[in-house]
Tab-separated table of C-alpha atoms in Angstrom:
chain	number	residue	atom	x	y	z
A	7	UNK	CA	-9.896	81.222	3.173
A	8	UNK	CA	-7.642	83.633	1.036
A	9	UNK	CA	-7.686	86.964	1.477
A	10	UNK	CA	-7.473	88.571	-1.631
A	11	UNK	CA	-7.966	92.528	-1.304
A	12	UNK	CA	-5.806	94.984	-2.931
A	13	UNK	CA	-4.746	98.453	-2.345
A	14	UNK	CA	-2.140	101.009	-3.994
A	15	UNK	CA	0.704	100.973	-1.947
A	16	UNK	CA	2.582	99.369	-4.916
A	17	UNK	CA	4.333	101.864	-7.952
A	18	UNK	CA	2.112	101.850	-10.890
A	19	UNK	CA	3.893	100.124	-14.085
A	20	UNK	CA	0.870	102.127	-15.776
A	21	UNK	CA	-1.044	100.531	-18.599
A	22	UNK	CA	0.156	99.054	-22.023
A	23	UNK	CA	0.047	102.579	-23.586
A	24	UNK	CA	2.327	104.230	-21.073
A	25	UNK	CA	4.716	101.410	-21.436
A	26	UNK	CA	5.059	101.267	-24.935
A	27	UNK	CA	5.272	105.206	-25.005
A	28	UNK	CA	8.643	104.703	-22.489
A	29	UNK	CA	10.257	102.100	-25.054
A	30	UNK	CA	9.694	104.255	-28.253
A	31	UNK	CA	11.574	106.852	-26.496
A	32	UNK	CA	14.555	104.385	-25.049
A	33	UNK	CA	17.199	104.736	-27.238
A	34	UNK	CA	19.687	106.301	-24.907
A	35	UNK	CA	19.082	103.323	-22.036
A	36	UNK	CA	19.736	101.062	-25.000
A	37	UNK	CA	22.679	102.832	-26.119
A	38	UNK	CA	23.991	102.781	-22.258
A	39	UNK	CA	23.189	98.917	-21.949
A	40	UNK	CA	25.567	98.327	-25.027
A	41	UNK	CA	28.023	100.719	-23.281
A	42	UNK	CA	28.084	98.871	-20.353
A	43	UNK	CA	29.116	95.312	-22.295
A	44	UNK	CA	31.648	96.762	-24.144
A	45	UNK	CA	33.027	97.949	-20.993
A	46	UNK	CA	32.633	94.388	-19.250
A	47	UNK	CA	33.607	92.868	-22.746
A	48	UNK	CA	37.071	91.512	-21.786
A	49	UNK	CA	35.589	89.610	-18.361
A	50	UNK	CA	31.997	88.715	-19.476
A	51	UNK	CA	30.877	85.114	-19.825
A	52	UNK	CA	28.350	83.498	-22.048
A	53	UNK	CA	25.643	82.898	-19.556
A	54	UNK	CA	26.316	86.658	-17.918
A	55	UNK	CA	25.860	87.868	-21.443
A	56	UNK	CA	22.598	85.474	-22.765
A	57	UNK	CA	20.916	86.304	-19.451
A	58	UNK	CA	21.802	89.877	-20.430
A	59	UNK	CA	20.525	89.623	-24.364
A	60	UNK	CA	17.164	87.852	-23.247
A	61	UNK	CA	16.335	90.602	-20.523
A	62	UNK	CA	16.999	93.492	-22.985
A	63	UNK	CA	16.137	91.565	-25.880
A	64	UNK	CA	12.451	90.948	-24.192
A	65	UNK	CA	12.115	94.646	-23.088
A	66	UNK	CA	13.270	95.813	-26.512
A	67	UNK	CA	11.580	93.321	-28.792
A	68	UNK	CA	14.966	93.107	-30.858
A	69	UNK	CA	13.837	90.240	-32.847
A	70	UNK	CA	10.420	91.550	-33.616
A	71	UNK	CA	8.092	89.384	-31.808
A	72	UNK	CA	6.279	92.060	-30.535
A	73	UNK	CA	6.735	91.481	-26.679
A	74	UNK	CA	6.888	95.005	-26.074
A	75	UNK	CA	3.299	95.012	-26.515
A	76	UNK	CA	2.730	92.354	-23.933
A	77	UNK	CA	1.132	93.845	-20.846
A	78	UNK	CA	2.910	93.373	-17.812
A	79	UNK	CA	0.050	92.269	-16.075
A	80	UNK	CA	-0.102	89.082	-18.169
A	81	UNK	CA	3.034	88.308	-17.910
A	82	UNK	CA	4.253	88.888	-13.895
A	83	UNK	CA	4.350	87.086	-11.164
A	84	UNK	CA	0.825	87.005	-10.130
A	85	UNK	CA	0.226	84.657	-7.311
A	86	UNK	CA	-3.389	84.579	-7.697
A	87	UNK	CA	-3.355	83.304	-11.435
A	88	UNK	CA	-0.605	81.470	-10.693
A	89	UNK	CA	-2.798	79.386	-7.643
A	90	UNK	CA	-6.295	79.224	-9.445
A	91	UNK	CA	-5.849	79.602	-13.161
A	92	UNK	CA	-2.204	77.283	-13.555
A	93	UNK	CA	-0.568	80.218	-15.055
A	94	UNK	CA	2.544	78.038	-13.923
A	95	UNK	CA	4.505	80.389	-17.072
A	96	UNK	CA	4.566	83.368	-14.747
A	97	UNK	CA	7.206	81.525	-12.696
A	98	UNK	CA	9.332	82.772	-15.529
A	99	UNK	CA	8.317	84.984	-17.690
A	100	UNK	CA	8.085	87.518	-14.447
A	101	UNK	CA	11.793	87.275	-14.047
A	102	UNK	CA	12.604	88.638	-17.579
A	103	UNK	CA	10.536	91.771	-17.802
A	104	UNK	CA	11.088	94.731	-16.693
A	105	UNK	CA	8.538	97.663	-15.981
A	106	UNK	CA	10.794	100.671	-17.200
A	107	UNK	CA	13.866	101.317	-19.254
A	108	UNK	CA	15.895	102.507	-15.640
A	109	UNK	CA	14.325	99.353	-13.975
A	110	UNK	CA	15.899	97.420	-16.784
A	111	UNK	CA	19.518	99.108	-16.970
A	112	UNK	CA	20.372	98.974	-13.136
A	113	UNK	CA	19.342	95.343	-13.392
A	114	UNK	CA	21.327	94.382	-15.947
A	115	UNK	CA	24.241	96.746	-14.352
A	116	UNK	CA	23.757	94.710	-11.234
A	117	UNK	CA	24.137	91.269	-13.867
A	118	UNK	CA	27.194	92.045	-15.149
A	119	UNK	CA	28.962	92.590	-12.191
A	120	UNK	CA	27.304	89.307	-10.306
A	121	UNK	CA	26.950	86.850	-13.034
A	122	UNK	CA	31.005	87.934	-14.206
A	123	UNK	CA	31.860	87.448	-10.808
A	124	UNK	CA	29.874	84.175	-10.161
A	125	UNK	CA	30.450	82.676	-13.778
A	126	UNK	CA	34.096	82.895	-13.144
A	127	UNK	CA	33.867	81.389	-10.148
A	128	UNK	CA	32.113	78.334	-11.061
A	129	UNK	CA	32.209	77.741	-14.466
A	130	UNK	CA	29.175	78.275	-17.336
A	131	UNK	CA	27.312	75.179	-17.086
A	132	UNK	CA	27.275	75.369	-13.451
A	133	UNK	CA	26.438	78.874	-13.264
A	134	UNK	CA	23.647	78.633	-15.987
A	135	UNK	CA	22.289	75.626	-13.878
A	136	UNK	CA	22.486	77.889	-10.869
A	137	UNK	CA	20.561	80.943	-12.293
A	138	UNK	CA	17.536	78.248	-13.669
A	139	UNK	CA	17.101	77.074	-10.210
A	140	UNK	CA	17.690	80.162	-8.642
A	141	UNK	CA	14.995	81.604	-10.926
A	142	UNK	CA	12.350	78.208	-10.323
A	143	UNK	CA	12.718	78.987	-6.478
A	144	UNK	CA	12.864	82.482	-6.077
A	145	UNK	CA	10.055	82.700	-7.627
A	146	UNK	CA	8.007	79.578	-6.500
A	147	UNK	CA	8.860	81.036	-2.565
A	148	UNK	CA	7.198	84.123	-3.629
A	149	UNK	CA	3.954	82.557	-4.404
A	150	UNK	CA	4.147	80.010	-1.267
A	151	UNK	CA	5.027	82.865	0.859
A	152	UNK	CA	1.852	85.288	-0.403
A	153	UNK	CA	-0.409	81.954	0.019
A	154	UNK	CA	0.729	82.071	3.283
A	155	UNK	CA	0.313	85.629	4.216
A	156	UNK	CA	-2.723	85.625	2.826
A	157	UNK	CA	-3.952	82.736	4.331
A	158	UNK	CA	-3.015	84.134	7.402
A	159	UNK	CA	-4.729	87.319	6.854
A	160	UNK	CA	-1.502	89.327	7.627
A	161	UNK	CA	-1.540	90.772	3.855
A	162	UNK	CA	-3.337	90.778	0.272
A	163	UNK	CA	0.231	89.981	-1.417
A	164	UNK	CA	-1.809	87.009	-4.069
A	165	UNK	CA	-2.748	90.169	-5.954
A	166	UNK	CA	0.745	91.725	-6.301
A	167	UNK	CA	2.105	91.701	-9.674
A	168	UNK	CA	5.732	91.566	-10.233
A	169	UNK	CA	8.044	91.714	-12.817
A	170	UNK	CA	12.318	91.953	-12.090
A	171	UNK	CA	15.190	89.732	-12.498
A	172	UNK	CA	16.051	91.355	-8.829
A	173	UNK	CA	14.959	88.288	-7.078
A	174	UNK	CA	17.297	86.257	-8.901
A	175	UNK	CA	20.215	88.878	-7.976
A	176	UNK	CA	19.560	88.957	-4.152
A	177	UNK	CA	20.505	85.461	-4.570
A	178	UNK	CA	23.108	85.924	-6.625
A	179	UNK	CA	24.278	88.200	-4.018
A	180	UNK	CA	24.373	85.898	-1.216
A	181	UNK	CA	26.009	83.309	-3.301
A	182	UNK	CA	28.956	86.114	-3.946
A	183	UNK	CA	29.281	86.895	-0.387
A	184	UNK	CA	27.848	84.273	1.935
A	185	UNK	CA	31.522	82.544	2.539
A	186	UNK	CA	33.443	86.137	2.227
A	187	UNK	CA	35.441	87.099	5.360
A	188	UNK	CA	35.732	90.474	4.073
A	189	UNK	CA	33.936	93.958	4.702
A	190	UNK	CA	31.603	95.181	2.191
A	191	UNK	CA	30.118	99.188	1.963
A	192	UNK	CA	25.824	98.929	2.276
A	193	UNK	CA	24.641	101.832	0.063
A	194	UNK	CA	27.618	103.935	0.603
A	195	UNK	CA	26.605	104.604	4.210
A	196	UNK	CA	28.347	101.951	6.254
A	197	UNK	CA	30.664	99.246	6.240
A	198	UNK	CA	29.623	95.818	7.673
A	199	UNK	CA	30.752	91.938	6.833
A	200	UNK	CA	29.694	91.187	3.334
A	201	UNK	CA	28.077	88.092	4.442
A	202	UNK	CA	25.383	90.453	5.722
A	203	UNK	CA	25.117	93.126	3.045
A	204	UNK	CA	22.166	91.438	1.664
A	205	UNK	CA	20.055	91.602	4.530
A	206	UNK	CA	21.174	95.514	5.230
A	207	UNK	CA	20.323	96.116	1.692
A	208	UNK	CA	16.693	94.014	1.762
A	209	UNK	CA	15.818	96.282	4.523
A	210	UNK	CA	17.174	99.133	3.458
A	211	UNK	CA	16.193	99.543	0.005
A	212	UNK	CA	12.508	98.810	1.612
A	213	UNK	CA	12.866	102.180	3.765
A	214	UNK	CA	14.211	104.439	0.865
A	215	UNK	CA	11.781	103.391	-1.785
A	216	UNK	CA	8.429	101.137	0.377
A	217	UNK	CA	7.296	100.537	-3.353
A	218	UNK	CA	9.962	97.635	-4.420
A	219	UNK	CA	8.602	94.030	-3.934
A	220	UNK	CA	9.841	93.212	-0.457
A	221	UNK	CA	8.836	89.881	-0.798
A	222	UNK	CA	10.443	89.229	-4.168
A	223	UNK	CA	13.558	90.264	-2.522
A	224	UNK	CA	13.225	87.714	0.676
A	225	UNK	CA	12.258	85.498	-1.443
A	226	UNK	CA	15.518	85.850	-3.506
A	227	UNK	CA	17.541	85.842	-0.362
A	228	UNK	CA	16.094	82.894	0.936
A	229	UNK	CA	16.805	80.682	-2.527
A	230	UNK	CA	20.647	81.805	-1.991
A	231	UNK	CA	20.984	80.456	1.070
A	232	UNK	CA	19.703	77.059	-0.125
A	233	UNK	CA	21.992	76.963	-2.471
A	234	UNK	CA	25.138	77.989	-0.721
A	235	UNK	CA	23.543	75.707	2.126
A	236	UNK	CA	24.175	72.782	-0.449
A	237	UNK	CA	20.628	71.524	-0.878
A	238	UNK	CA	20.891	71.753	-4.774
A	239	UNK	CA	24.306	70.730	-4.924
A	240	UNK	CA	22.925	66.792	-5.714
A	241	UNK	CA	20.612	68.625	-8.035
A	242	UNK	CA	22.785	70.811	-10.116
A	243	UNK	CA	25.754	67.514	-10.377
A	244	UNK	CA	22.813	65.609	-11.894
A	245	UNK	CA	22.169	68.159	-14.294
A	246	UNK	CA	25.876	68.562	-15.014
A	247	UNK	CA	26.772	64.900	-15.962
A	248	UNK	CA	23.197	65.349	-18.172
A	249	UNK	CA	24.616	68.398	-19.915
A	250	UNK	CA	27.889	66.017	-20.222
A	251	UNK	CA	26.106	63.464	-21.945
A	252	UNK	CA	23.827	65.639	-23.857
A	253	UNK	CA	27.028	67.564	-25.518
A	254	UNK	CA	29.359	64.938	-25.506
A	255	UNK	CA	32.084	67.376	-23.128
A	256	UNK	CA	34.245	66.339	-20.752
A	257	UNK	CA	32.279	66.583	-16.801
A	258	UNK	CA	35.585	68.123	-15.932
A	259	UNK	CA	35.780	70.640	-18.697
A	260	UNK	CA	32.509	71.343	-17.861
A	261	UNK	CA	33.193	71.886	-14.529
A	262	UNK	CA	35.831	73.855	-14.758
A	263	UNK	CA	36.159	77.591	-13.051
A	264	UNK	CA	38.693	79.797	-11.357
A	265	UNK	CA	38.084	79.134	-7.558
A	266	UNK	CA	39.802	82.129	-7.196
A	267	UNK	CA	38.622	85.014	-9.368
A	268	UNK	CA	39.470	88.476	-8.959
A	269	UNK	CA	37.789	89.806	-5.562
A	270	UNK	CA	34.217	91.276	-6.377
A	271	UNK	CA	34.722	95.406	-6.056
A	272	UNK	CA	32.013	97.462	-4.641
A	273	UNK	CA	29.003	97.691	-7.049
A	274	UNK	CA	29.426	101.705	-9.440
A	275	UNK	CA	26.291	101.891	-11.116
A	276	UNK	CA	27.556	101.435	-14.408
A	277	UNK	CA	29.593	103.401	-16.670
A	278	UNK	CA	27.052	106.260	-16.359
A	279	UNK	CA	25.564	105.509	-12.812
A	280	UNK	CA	27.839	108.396	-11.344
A	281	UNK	CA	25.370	110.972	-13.726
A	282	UNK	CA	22.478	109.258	-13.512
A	283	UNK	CA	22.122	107.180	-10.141
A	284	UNK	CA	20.965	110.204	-8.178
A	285	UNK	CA	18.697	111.841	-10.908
A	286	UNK	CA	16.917	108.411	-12.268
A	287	UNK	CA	17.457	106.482	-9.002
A	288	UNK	CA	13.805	107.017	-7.500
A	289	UNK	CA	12.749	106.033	-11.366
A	290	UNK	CA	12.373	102.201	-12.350
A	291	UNK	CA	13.177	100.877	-8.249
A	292	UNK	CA	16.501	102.973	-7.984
A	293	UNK	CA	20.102	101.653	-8.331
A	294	UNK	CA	23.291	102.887	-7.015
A	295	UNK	CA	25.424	105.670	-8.864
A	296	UNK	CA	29.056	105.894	-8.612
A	297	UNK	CA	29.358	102.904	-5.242
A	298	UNK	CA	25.909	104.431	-3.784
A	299	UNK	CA	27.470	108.388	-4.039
A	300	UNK	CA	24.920	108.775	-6.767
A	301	UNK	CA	22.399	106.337	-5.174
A	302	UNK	CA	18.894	108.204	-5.857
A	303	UNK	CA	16.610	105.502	-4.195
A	304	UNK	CA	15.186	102.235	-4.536
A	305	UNK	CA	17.884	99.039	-4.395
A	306	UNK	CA	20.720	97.968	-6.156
A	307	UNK	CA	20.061	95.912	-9.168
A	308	UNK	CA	16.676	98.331	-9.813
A	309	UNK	CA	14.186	96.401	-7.226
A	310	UNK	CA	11.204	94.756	-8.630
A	311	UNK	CA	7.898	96.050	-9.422
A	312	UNK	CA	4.949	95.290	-7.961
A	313	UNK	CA	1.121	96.495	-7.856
A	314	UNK	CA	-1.572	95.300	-6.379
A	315	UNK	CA	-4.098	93.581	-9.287
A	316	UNK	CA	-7.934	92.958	-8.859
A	317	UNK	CA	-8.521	89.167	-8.299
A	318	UNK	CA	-11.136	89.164	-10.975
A	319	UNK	CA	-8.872	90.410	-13.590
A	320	UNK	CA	-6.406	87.393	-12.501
A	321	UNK	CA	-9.240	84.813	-13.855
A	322	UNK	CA	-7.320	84.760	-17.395
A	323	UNK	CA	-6.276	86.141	-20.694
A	324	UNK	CA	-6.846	89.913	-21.701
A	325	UNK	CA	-9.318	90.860	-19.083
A	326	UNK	CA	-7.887	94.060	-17.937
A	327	UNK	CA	-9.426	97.586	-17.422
A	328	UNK	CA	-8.295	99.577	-20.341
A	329	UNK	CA	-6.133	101.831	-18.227
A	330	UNK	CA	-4.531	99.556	-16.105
């Protein structure tokens, strides 16, 4: 059977009250966000920049929806509700929120300088196919892989609640550098091929801050390498002559990229990660400041969140203690 205990070796994203108090008191992360796209704004693509709107939009609630009153734990990537009550959503919804306002900004830090990168590269529609299915399978691994585990009896992982686009960027990652013959700088600490930074950093940020989603991480990893293994290759052309079709455009104009953009430079934290990477780094997963000299724990790209949640509270809709 499934083992489904829990325990607290997870960071607590706190209860609804907690999290609203952090957003009414965000104004400077959202002022640094904007920062950061004007300072990308002569490089960044559509797709880089919705993907960037819809995060902080979400975590904001710029339209007025009122999704920042959405508990997390109704909206992450729960494996148990996911398994036994369909909750099939989660698959997606966990990717776009974010459990603090630091979690959030070295996130989107860590978008702008993949997705500009990897946009370039390939072209919108072909990137924008990418994330989708890098999102689908990222997440869909993480689920398998805690039905596994807990199958197995090795861990209680069905309970673990995650939220994070960081998944989606270790992927992102390994699509960036899987085919580089250069030398890439881990953390700040060492240089090693940058085919291999991802697995430094998966291991890595998991001994500097244990709280991150490990899992989410692998998970991410492994959905990269599918893709730049070209098993969704047949996938994402079928989905390209579609979006041909669909918008009456050219394949070829829709295909079209720089095969040869600008060389990615080692990751800075942002605009203001060299002030704040060391002081909010342990805060939200971590990030790098300043190319890791500001690096204050966690991973790049803010890790993911994750606490353990009772099984019984995974059973459906508002059923939560009142201070989780």
């Amino acid at each position: 059977g499934i083992n489904a205990e829990y325990g607290n070796s997870h960071p607590n994203i706190n209860s609804r009250m907690q999290r609203n108090s952090q957003r009414r008191t965000s104004n400077l992360t959202l002022l640094m966000l904007v920062a950061e796209v004007f300072r990308h704004s002569d490089t960044i693509r559509p797709v880089t920049l919705s993907l960037f709107a819809l995060c902080v939009g979400i975590h904001y609630d710029l339209l007025g929806l009122g999704l920042d009153n959405i508990p997390l734990e109704s909206v992450c990537i729960l494996p148990y509700a996911i398994l036994f009550n369909k909750q099939f959503y989660r698959l997606v919804t966990g990717v776009f929120f974010h459990g603090s306002d630091m979690h959030l900004y070295y996130n989107m830090s860590s978008l702008l300088y993949k997705g500009i990168q990897l946009e370039t590269r390939y072209g919108s529609a072909h990137f924008g196919i990418l994330v989708t299915l890098l999102t689908l399978i990222s997440s869909s691994l993480m689920v398998i892989t805690s039905i596994i585990l807990s199958t197995l009896n090795i861990t209680s992982d069905l309970t673990t609640c995650a939220v994070g686009i960081s998944g989606v960027l270790f992927a992102l990652k390994v699509a960036l550098f899987y085919h580089s013959d250069n030398n890439s700088s881990v953390m700040g600490m060492f240089v090693i091929p940058s085919k291999y930074v991802y697995w430094a950093e998966l291991i890595l940020i998991q001994v500097i801050q244990p709280n991150v989603s490990f899992l989410g991480h692998l998970c991410g990893i492994l959905a990269g390498l599918i893709y730049v293994n070209g098993y969704l290759d047949t996938i994402i052309e079928v989905a390209m002559v579609f979006l041909s079709q669909a918008l009456g455009i050219d394949l070829e104009v829709l295909r079209r990229g720089d095969p040869n953009p600008l060389p990615p430079q080692p990751p800075q934290g942002g605009f203001f990660g060299p002030m704040l990477g060391g002081f909010l780094g342990g805060f939200g997963g971590g990030g790098y400041g300043g190319g890791g000299v500001g690096y204050g724990g966690g991973g790049y790209g803010g890790g993911r969140y994750g606490r353990p949640f009772p099984p019984q509270y995974g059973a459906g809709y508002g059923r939560y203690p009142p201070n989780y």
